[in-house]
Amino acid sequence: MAGLRLTEGAVAAEGESILSPPPRNDHSIASKLDRLLGHLVEFPVAVLVVAEVVILFAGIIARYVVHQPLIWSDELASILFLWLAMLGAVVAFRRGEHMRMTALVGMMNPQRRAFFDVIAIVGAMAFLLLIVYPAYDYAHEETYITTPALEITNAWRAAALPVGAGLMIVSALIKLFQVSNLRHVVTAIALIGVLTLVFWLLGPSLKPLGNINLLIFFVGVVAALVLSGVPIAFSFGLATFGYLALTTNVPMIVVIGRMDEGMSHLILLAVPLFVFLGVLIEMTGMARAMVQFLASLLGHVRGGLSYVLIGAMYLVSGISGAKAADMAAVAPVLFPEMKARGAKPGDLVALLSATGAQTETIPPSLVLITIGSVTGVSIAALFTGGLLPGVVLAVMLCFVVWRRYRHEDLSHVTRATGRQIGRAFVIALPALALPFIIRASVVEGVATATEVSTIGIVYSIVAGLFIYRQFDWARLKPMLVDTASLSGAILLIIGAATGMAWALTQSGFSRELAAAMTGLPGGPITFLAVSIVAFIILGSVLEGIPAIVLFGPLLFPIARQVGVHEVHYAMVVILSMGIGLFAPPFGVGYYAACAIGRVNPDEGMRPIWGYLAALILGIILVAAVPWISIGFL
């Protein structure tokens, strides 16, 4: 997921998801409270996104132009970032936009889907109730720490944790009051309560089991919660709290500290900023300009617009870093013309999904940023190493396109003239320059990987206002709120997964995993093959970012130990997860592509397998030839 969200929660009996606010004009007290909560958090998160852009861009100007660094900028950005993450998580919770797996729940009848929607709310609320007091305790402990630059108590930052948890509890209660079926609510609360009581009573019996508890909590409990539709972040959190509370003597405040640590890496600030950049390039018309230029070059070739789709996704991914933003920028521009030329909707959405997987390594991919954050691998090296693997997979997809469209009838298609191509190029040139400006800014040391997104944002605003003259001010606040919501959902997963990864490490699991992986026959080849299979599965179940946060710190040291370059290994892992993320029937990215293309998921099931086979061959080639990933480092 990088950057994908599942908002199609299970459908309630009345035909709507109770994880999102009711679409009807409901004047009940609960609905009024829900709207009040929305007003309370949406304006601050929009302001926080703007503030982060201003602070980081001011830091670039002060350091690189004025040569007088702002020593407080990173510190203030870090304080505001935790508030952005937690309040963004509140917005995502209120909207029902936290990432969840509904593949199993979606196959049930409406009554059962409605019940499991309530289970998702109650399960999330159970986790929030568990952490709200330890989070308050943690914030209180932080009052004794003074920040070095601003010289204020660190409690101003840490207070975001209990405040965010408390507001999500309020949102959960409002949602439960909005549920029309009281029996579902009572049954769900009773079920969660009974299960909690059973585990608490079994606590003394669990402690002697040792690492078998890892299977019970981090396989059994997590799987049960995720498959029940409980959002992934809360599923991770419940399993971690249950494991530590019932089988160890670790104070729960320690887990809050680990969550804080996972969510507070300043490099992760690139997540909301690149998400915002992605929606900006769509709103300002820059994405459309790039796509139209490519279409003028290849529109007259058999399968030409399919090649354009592959190339456009490569270019747009290099700007936004968020897959949902990439697909939303490209599909509405190309799909109507492709359908007019006779392309089947299923083929279109299959190729769109495949290009989503193909471009996972194109900088500034959010998964690349996450890998650098949790493993210590140089993000500049990851940005450089990710370009060529994307090209290799693009060539593989182009071969499938050639095979499928080699007999396409183009008698009705007019070839663009040189003048038309030149005009499209001139119009697209400011947009085409943006990926190169972003990369050059990092390579030349103008900005860090965190700051560079602000250069892209300012550039896009200027281009939209003065070059393309397409800047809808009315869309700005919704875009900022959407950015915060998606970022909060991602960052809460990272925080919960960091806590889980810490618990796994403390249990000794990491040492056992390292011993098992290094002991595999065949050395690096077997290690890479096992990793490919494992991360395809993990990508379909957990999406990219949670899987990386959980297993990256464990597996990257093993890769170095068996002789696999860390950047090479990162490319193999990311591409494998991309296939899992976009492969039906479980890959949530596939359903996101269907939603963006307005295509029934059933129509793309058959044609996507040819593209997935090409992607797998491409991954094998990338794994077998390390130079593809590290040749330009």
XYZ file of C-alpha atoms in Angstrom:
633
model
C 0.000 0.000 0.000
C 1.657 1.793 -0.278
C -0.585 4.736 -0.026
C -3.819 2.611 -0.608
C -6.845 2.606 1.629
C -9.816 0.302 1.804
C -12.968 2.350 2.199
C -15.485 -0.127 0.910
C -16.247 -1.622 4.348
C -18.851 -4.310 4.620
C -22.353 -3.231 3.734
C -24.867 -2.917 6.509
C -28.331 -4.391 6.396
C -29.787 -1.073 5.265
C -27.376 -1.078 2.330
C -24.674 1.178 3.756
C -21.452 0.805 5.706
C -21.701 1.711 9.364
C -17.947 2.337 9.396
C -18.648 5.559 7.536
C -21.086 8.346 8.474
C -24.643 7.640 7.232
C -25.308 9.326 3.877
C -28.874 10.231 4.821
C -29.768 13.556 6.437
C -29.991 12.228 9.990
C -30.731 14.838 12.662
C -30.231 12.513 15.630
C -27.985 13.523 18.511
C -25.362 10.967 17.421
C -25.227 12.398 13.899
C -24.920 15.940 15.242
C -22.082 14.815 17.512
C -20.422 13.105 14.558
C -20.549 16.304 12.502
C -19.243 18.270 15.477
C -16.325 15.860 15.823
C -15.637 16.255 12.110
C -15.483 20.044 12.426
C -13.335 19.697 15.545
C -10.558 17.654 13.884
C -10.696 18.371 10.138
C -9.708 22.039 10.246
C -6.713 21.414 12.573
C -5.359 18.553 10.433
C -5.627 20.685 7.290
C -3.704 23.453 9.070
C -1.111 20.925 10.273
C -0.401 19.703 6.729
C 0.078 23.298 5.551
C 2.254 24.071 8.583
C 4.541 21.103 7.865
C 4.990 22.231 4.258
C 5.786 25.794 5.324
C 8.205 24.763 8.102
C 10.190 22.300 5.975
C 10.314 24.591 2.928
C 11.432 27.479 5.149
C 14.184 25.205 6.457
C 15.395 24.579 2.888
C 15.405 28.286 2.073
C 17.166 29.214 5.318
C 19.852 26.553 4.928
C 20.496 26.516 1.172
C 19.678 30.097 0.130
C 20.260 32.292 3.198
C 22.896 29.947 4.723
C 21.415 30.399 8.199
C 19.822 27.075 9.221
C 16.714 27.141 11.385
C 17.859 24.961 14.262
C 14.312 24.589 15.559
C 12.570 23.604 12.297
C 13.044 19.828 12.520
C 12.037 19.834 16.181
C 8.835 21.788 15.561
C 8.052 19.646 12.522
C 8.458 16.520 14.672
C 6.103 17.858 17.363
C 3.429 18.775 14.830
C 3.947 15.505 12.961
C 2.756 13.335 15.855
C -0.339 15.522 16.183
C -0.906 15.221 12.424
C -0.590 11.425 12.641
C -2.992 11.018 15.575
C -5.605 13.557 14.462
C -5.357 12.141 10.941
C -6.063 8.715 12.444
C -9.150 10.222 14.116
C -10.378 11.550 10.755
C -9.735 8.151 9.150
C -11.606 6.399 11.975
C -14.593 8.729 11.697
C -14.713 8.182 7.915
C -14.180 4.427 8.100
C -10.927 4.717 6.136
C -8.550 2.686 8.273
C -7.098 -0.178 6.247
C -8.973 -3.418 6.773
C -9.341 -6.715 4.966
C -12.928 -7.457 3.956
C -12.367 -10.314 1.506
C -13.977 -12.890 3.818
C -16.596 -10.585 5.332
C -17.567 -9.365 1.880
C -18.731 -12.857 0.904
C -21.326 -12.936 3.704
C -24.968 -11.921 3.502
C -25.897 -8.313 4.430
C -26.989 -9.179 7.984
C -23.697 -10.889 8.828
C -21.676 -8.157 7.120
C -23.473 -5.610 9.276
C -22.632 -7.606 12.405
C -18.948 -7.853 11.505
C -18.897 -4.114 10.851
C -19.958 -3.710 14.475
C -17.271 -6.217 15.520
C -14.702 -4.027 13.717
C -15.811 -0.954 15.679
C -15.920 -2.744 19.043
C -12.538 -4.415 18.426
C -10.958 -1.073 17.561
C -12.537 0.535 20.617
C -11.195 -2.255 22.844
C -7.657 -1.456 21.702
C -8.173 2.270 22.218
C -9.501 1.712 25.738
C -6.414 -0.388 26.494
C -3.976 2.311 25.384
C -5.656 5.538 26.471
C -4.468 5.432 30.102
C -0.912 4.173 29.316
C -0.767 6.907 26.654
C -1.752 9.508 29.243
C 0.841 8.070 31.638
C 3.461 8.222 28.878
C 2.612 11.855 28.102
C 2.873 12.680 31.818
C 6.330 11.068 31.986
C 7.407 13.204 29.022
C 6.780 16.370 31.060
C 10.203 15.796 32.637
C 11.937 16.008 29.244
C 12.732 19.397 27.671
C 13.276 19.728 23.939
C 16.774 21.033 23.085
C 15.912 23.733 20.532
C 12.509 25.072 21.544
C 13.131 24.364 25.239
C 9.563 23.280 25.924
C 8.336 20.164 27.675
C 8.050 17.130 25.408
C 4.569 16.541 26.804
C 3.304 19.007 24.172
C 4.210 16.374 21.562
C 3.357 13.219 23.515
C -0.102 14.545 24.433
C -1.144 13.763 20.864
C -1.291 10.057 21.769
C -3.939 10.158 24.544
C -5.887 12.945 22.804
C -6.024 11.006 19.532
C -6.987 7.771 21.298
C -9.680 9.574 23.292
C -11.208 11.191 20.205
C -11.277 7.834 18.404
C -13.091 6.319 21.406
C -15.675 9.116 21.122
C -16.017 8.407 17.390
C -16.462 4.679 18.083
C -19.227 5.376 20.619
C -20.978 7.655 18.128
C -20.809 4.938 15.472
C -22.300 2.394 17.855
C -25.165 4.764 18.663
C -25.806 5.119 14.916
C -26.208 1.365 14.448
C -29.906 0.602 13.942
C -29.625 -3.015 15.133
C -29.145 -2.901 18.912
C -28.787 -6.669 19.068
C -25.660 -6.501 16.892
C -24.101 -3.963 19.244
C -24.877 -5.934 22.415
C -23.727 -9.216 20.865
C -20.472 -7.709 19.582
C -19.636 -6.114 22.935
C -20.489 -9.340 24.760
C -18.387 -11.430 22.344
C -15.310 -9.187 22.655
C -15.800 -9.052 26.431
C -16.084 -12.832 26.793
C -13.006 -13.427 24.638
C -11.039 -10.896 26.696
C -12.148 -12.593 29.925
C -11.206 -16.044 28.592
C -7.705 -14.886 27.664
C -7.295 -13.166 31.038
C -8.315 -16.352 32.885
C -5.917 -18.372 30.726
C -3.044 -15.973 31.498
C -1.332 -18.171 34.122
C -1.499 -21.129 31.736
C -0.061 -19.163 28.822
C 3.168 -18.003 30.462
C 4.819 -21.471 30.584
C 4.186 -21.999 26.853
C 7.121 -19.779 25.837
C 7.305 -18.966 22.143
C 4.178 -20.971 21.383
C 2.458 -17.787 22.522
C 3.838 -16.092 19.405
C 1.727 -18.448 17.298
C -1.303 -17.930 19.526
C -1.219 -14.123 19.485
C 0.685 -13.036 16.370
C -0.735 -15.709 14.070
C -4.005 -16.867 15.601
C -5.303 -13.664 17.171
C -4.056 -11.396 14.364
C -5.512 -13.663 11.671
C -8.871 -13.910 13.457
C -9.097 -10.150 13.915
C -7.928 -9.216 10.407
C -10.222 -11.741 8.720
C -13.109 -10.475 10.867
C -12.643 -7.047 9.339
C -11.044 -5.316 12.341
C -8.732 -2.614 10.904
C -5.144 -3.817 10.603
C -3.615 -1.271 12.992
C -6.023 -2.191 15.783
C -5.585 -5.924 15.105
C -1.810 -5.566 15.524
C -2.281 -3.493 18.661
C -4.699 -5.917 20.344
C -2.440 -8.892 19.661
C 0.626 -7.054 20.990
C -1.107 -5.848 24.151
C -2.577 -9.285 24.775
C 0.769 -11.021 24.339
C 2.710 -8.614 26.559
C 0.040 -8.281 29.254
C -0.678 -11.989 29.617
C 2.707 -13.618 29.013
C 5.279 -11.042 30.176
C 5.800 -8.463 32.917
C 6.433 -5.565 30.518
C 4.608 -2.345 31.545
C 2.170 -1.192 28.879
C 3.733 2.271 28.871
C 6.728 0.670 27.129
C 4.510 -0.347 24.210
C 3.232 3.215 23.909
C 6.854 4.339 23.742
C 7.544 1.903 20.920
C 4.447 3.095 19.052
C 5.578 6.688 19.501
C 9.024 5.765 18.208
C 7.562 4.055 15.148
C 5.315 6.970 14.246
C 7.807 9.734 15.027
C 10.639 9.088 12.558
C 10.914 12.443 10.834
C 11.582 10.699 7.525
C 7.970 9.436 7.667
C 6.809 13.037 7.341
C 7.407 12.425 3.642
C 4.289 10.217 3.675
C 1.649 12.971 4.054
C 3.650 15.440 1.987
C 4.026 13.117 -0.999
C 0.375 12.089 -0.713
C -0.559 15.777 -0.902
C 1.820 16.266 -3.832
C 0.071 13.418 -5.648
C -3.375 14.992 -5.416
C -1.903 18.394 -6.306
C -0.491 17.225 -9.633
C -3.880 15.771 -10.524
C -5.753 18.940 -9.515
C -3.389 21.311 -11.344
C -3.590 19.383 -14.628
C 0.066 18.345 -14.624
C -0.741 14.639 -14.765
C -3.153 15.182 -17.649
C -0.507 17.119 -19.580
C 2.030 14.291 -19.222
C -0.469 11.639 -20.287
C -1.638 13.621 -23.314
C 1.948 14.080 -24.505
C 2.588 10.337 -24.275
C -0.684 9.645 -26.077
C 0.342 11.940 -28.942
C 3.538 9.905 -29.345
C 2.049 6.405 -29.224
C -1.682 6.771 -29.812
C -1.421 5.488 -33.408
C 0.494 2.291 -32.468
C -1.310 -1.013 -31.850
C -1.878 -1.138 -28.119
C -0.369 2.350 -28.021
C -2.560 3.696 -25.240
C -1.679 0.668 -23.134
C 1.986 1.578 -23.544
C 1.018 5.131 -22.585
C -0.664 3.811 -19.445
C 2.512 1.944 -18.466
C 4.715 4.975 -19.154
C 2.350 7.422 -17.477
C 2.192 5.341 -14.298
C 6.005 5.253 -14.261
C 6.234 9.039 -14.564
C 3.422 9.874 -12.155
C 4.758 7.408 -9.568
C 7.999 9.322 -9.646
C 6.079 12.378 -8.456
C 3.389 11.314 -6.014
C 4.685 8.146 -4.370
C 1.109 7.030 -3.592
C -0.462 4.299 -5.720
C -4.053 5.429 -5.263
C -3.081 8.960 -6.342
C -1.170 7.564 -9.333
C -4.083 5.506 -10.598
C -6.599 8.289 -9.958
C -4.444 10.691 -11.989
C -3.991 8.422 -15.023
C -7.123 6.280 -15.408
C -9.741 9.038 -15.944
C -7.602 10.544 -18.696
C -6.905 7.348 -20.674
C -9.788 4.956 -20.024
C -12.502 6.768 -22.056
C -10.364 6.861 -25.210
C -9.176 3.275 -24.717
C -12.790 2.105 -24.368
C -13.705 4.064 -27.484
C -11.036 2.072 -29.353
C -12.630 -1.204 -28.278
C -10.615 -2.119 -25.179
C -12.539 -4.205 -22.681
C -12.974 -2.702 -19.202
C -11.560 -5.856 -17.612
C -8.357 -5.569 -19.659
C -7.992 -1.924 -18.662
C -8.344 -2.466 -14.939
C -6.050 -5.517 -15.129
C -3.296 -3.441 -16.752
C -3.881 -0.560 -14.324
C -3.417 -2.961 -11.393
C -0.312 -4.479 -12.970
C 1.269 -1.054 -13.490
C 0.495 -0.268 -9.846
C 2.605 -3.263 -8.852
C 5.280 -2.457 -11.450
C 5.882 1.068 -10.157
C 6.217 0.259 -6.436
C 9.998 0.896 -6.605
C 9.783 4.229 -8.433
C 10.924 7.029 -6.113
C 9.517 8.572 -4.044
C 7.520 5.418 -3.250
C 6.164 5.484 0.291
C 7.358 1.901 0.729
C 10.922 2.983 -0.131
C 10.702 5.712 2.486
C 9.369 3.245 5.044
C 12.150 0.739 4.342
C 14.759 3.441 4.827
C 13.089 4.484 8.077
C 12.854 1.061 9.721
C 16.023 -0.607 8.387
C 18.521 2.251 8.164
C 19.162 1.716 4.443
C 20.077 4.962 2.657
C 16.925 6.450 1.129
C 19.007 8.196 -1.549
C 20.411 4.765 -2.530
C 16.906 3.280 -2.559
C 15.667 6.121 -4.765
C 18.515 5.493 -7.222
C 18.193 1.711 -7.126
C 14.440 1.708 -7.702
C 14.410 3.273 -11.167
C 15.761 0.438 -13.336
C 13.754 -2.456 -11.766
C 10.607 -0.511 -12.662
C 11.834 -0.275 -16.259
C 12.497 -4.047 -16.379
C 8.956 -4.815 -15.241
C 7.572 -2.220 -17.667
C 9.298 -4.031 -20.552
C 7.705 -7.295 -19.395
C 4.260 -5.701 -19.334
C 4.852 -4.142 -22.758
C 5.541 -7.613 -24.183
C 2.153 -8.837 -22.909
C 0.489 -5.735 -24.370
C 2.159 -6.403 -27.731
C 0.920 -10.003 -27.709
C -2.635 -9.023 -26.844
C -3.027 -6.032 -29.166
C -0.904 -7.045 -32.189
C -4.054 -7.448 -34.326
C -5.843 -4.300 -33.110
C -7.732 -2.386 -35.815
C -6.446 1.190 -35.956
C -7.988 2.204 -39.269
C -10.114 4.834 -37.504
C -7.210 6.347 -35.515
C -5.510 9.518 -36.760
C -1.780 9.803 -36.193
C -0.682 12.966 -34.404
C 1.343 15.373 -36.550
C 4.794 16.551 -35.587
C 3.317 19.940 -34.760
C 0.720 18.377 -32.443
C 3.390 16.292 -30.711
C 5.596 19.347 -30.299
C 2.737 21.365 -28.848
C 1.858 18.539 -26.395
C 5.516 18.343 -25.391
C 5.756 22.076 -24.699
C 2.587 21.926 -22.603
C 3.826 18.866 -20.697
C 7.394 20.066 -20.220
C 6.847 21.761 -16.819
C 5.147 18.599 -15.560
C 7.778 16.274 -17.053
C 10.495 18.303 -15.327
C 9.109 17.695 -11.832
C 10.469 14.133 -11.273
C 13.932 15.303 -12.329
C 13.746 18.361 -10.059
C 12.805 16.148 -7.099
C 15.599 13.675 -7.711
C 18.211 16.361 -8.401
C 17.265 18.153 -5.175
C 18.071 15.042 -3.138
C 21.209 14.054 -5.058
C 22.669 17.578 -5.000
C 21.989 17.987 -1.298
C 19.496 20.835 -1.679
C 16.925 18.988 0.422
C 16.600 15.785 2.415
C 14.257 12.981 1.396
C 11.762 14.409 3.882
C 12.038 18.002 2.678
C 12.152 17.386 -1.054
C 8.392 16.841 -1.284
C 7.872 20.476 -0.269
C 9.880 21.583 -3.302
C 7.535 19.511 -5.453
C 4.489 20.981 -3.693
C 5.623 24.593 -4.165
C 6.592 23.866 -7.780
C 3.178 22.289 -8.462
C 1.319 25.220 -6.910
C 3.283 27.716 -9.014
C 2.773 25.608 -12.168
C -0.935 25.254 -11.475
C -1.449 28.966 -10.834
C 0.745 30.546 -13.505
C 1.433 27.919 -16.202
C -1.582 25.599 -16.401
C -3.933 28.141 -14.770
C -5.836 25.280 -13.171
C -6.042 25.562 -9.406
C -9.364 24.920 -7.696
C -9.156 26.667 -4.317
C -12.424 25.050 -3.230
C -10.779 21.609 -3.430
C -7.811 22.599 -1.286
C -9.265 21.920 2.173
C -10.800 18.532 1.205
C -7.442 17.562 -0.331
C -5.601 18.504 2.860
C -8.072 16.562 5.022
C -7.888 13.526 2.709
C -4.098 13.698 2.932
C -4.222 13.724 6.736
C -6.740 10.867 6.820
C -4.710 8.565 4.593
C -1.489 9.490 6.386
C -3.042 8.891 9.811
C -4.236 5.448 8.728
C -0.764 4.552 7.430
C 1.123 5.959 10.416
C -1.095 4.251 12.992
C -0.336 0.940 11.281
C 3.372 1.749 11.434
C 3.100 2.576 15.130
C 1.179 -0.597 15.968
C 3.441 -2.738 13.799
C 6.526 -1.227 15.446
C 5.169 -2.296 18.825
C 4.527 -5.792 17.488
C 7.989 -6.006 15.926
C 9.533 -4.965 19.256
C 7.570 -7.672 21.063
C 8.751 -10.264 18.524
C 12.342 -9.134 18.955
C 12.158 -9.294 22.751
C 10.782 -12.829 22.570
C 13.888 -14.075 20.756
C 11.923 -14.794 17.585
C 14.255 -12.657 15.487
C 17.266 -14.760 16.501
C 15.416 -17.977 15.682
C 14.242 -16.594 12.335
C 17.779 -15.478 11.500
C 19.129 -18.919 12.320
C 16.465 -20.628 10.190
C 16.909 -18.321 7.192
C 20.696 -18.414 7.229
C 20.566 -22.194 7.494
C 18.598 -22.617 4.267
C 20.415 -24.732 1.631
C 21.413 -22.865 -1.501
C 22.579 -19.654 0.150
C 21.447 -16.327 -1.326
C 19.420 -17.918 -4.145
C 17.184 -19.872 -1.782
C 16.930 -16.908 0.575
C 15.723 -14.650 -2.254
C 13.292 -17.288 -3.550
C 11.762 -17.799 -0.105
C 11.560 -14.035 0.375
C 9.731 -13.576 -2.938
C 7.080 -16.144 -2.041
C 6.759 -14.872 1.543
C 6.355 -11.218 0.576
C 3.848 -11.950 -2.190
C 1.712 -13.597 0.503
C 2.385 -10.836 3.033
C 1.619 -8.152 0.456
C -1.804 -9.629 -0.231
C -2.693 -9.938 3.458
C -0.968 -7.026 5.210
C -0.173 -4.612 2.356
C 3.319 -3.229 1.898
C 3.932 -0.869 4.794
C 2.779 -3.100 7.699
C 4.710 -6.050 6.293
C 7.872 -3.963 5.924
C 7.643 -2.527 9.435
C 7.116 -6.001 10.899
C 9.644 -8.019 8.943
C 12.115 -5.476 7.536
C 14.142 -5.114 10.758
C 14.267 -8.909 11.021
C 15.105 -9.907 7.445
C 17.415 -7.146 6.173
C 20.224 -8.061 8.601
C 19.841 -11.680 7.459
C 20.106 -10.576 3.826
C 23.397 -8.834 4.603
C 24.594 -11.920 6.457
C 23.977 -14.242 3.489
C 25.606 -11.797 1.066
C 22.622 -10.031 -0.537
C 23.043 -6.277 -1.000
C 20.440 -4.422 1.064
C 19.273 -2.227 -1.855
C 18.999 -5.286 -4.111
C 17.021 -7.083 -1.423
C 14.767 -4.049 -0.962
C 13.846 -4.058 -4.656
C 13.015 -7.777 -4.625
C 10.911 -7.412 -1.480
C 9.001 -4.332 -2.704
C 8.178 -5.818 -6.105
C 7.031 -9.072 -4.501
C 4.753 -7.196 -2.125
C 3.428 -5.189 -5.060
C 2.263 -8.369 -6.762
C 0.524 -9.475 -3.564
C -1.074 -6.056 -3.127
C -2.564 -5.987 -6.638
C -3.314 -9.696 -7.141
C -6.919 -10.837 -6.705
C -8.749 -12.192 -4.813
C -7.117 -10.729 -1.673
C -5.010 -7.826 -2.955
C -6.717 -4.609 -1.879
C -4.863 -2.653 -4.571
C -6.769 -4.557 -7.243
C -10.095 -3.465 -5.799
C -8.841 0.110 -5.493
C -7.989 0.023 -9.202
C -11.460 -1.317 -9.989
C -13.060 1.452 -7.939
C -10.988 4.140 -9.679
C -11.728 2.702 -13.126
C -15.403 2.083 -12.222
C -15.106 -1.516 -13.381
C -16.663 -4.597 -11.806
C -13.835 -6.616 -10.165
C -15.069 -9.818 -11.816
C -14.235 -8.429 -15.274
C -10.530 -8.085 -14.556
C -9.959 -11.415 -12.832
C -9.073 -13.368 -15.961
C -6.964 -10.861 -17.946
C -4.815 -9.868 -14.962
C -3.066 -13.228 -14.695
C -1.076 -12.732 -17.876
C 0.256 -9.435 -16.547
C 1.017 -10.974 -13.135
C 2.959 -13.779 -14.831
C 5.033 -11.153 -16.668
C 5.661 -9.324 -13.377
C 6.808 -12.530 -11.686
C 9.259 -13.186 -14.526
C 10.489 -9.631 -14.121
C 11.033 -10.110 -10.383
C 12.990 -13.300 -11.018
C 15.190 -11.351 -13.456
C 15.712 -8.530 -10.930
C 16.557 -11.075 -8.227
C 18.964 -12.967 -10.485
C 20.819 -9.867 -11.735
C 21.792 -7.621 -8.782
C 23.254 -5.023 -11.178
C 19.702 -3.975 -12.141
C 19.214 -2.690 -8.586
C 22.711 -1.591 -7.585
C 24.478 -0.868 -10.855
C 24.104 2.910 -10.539
C 24.835 3.284 -6.825
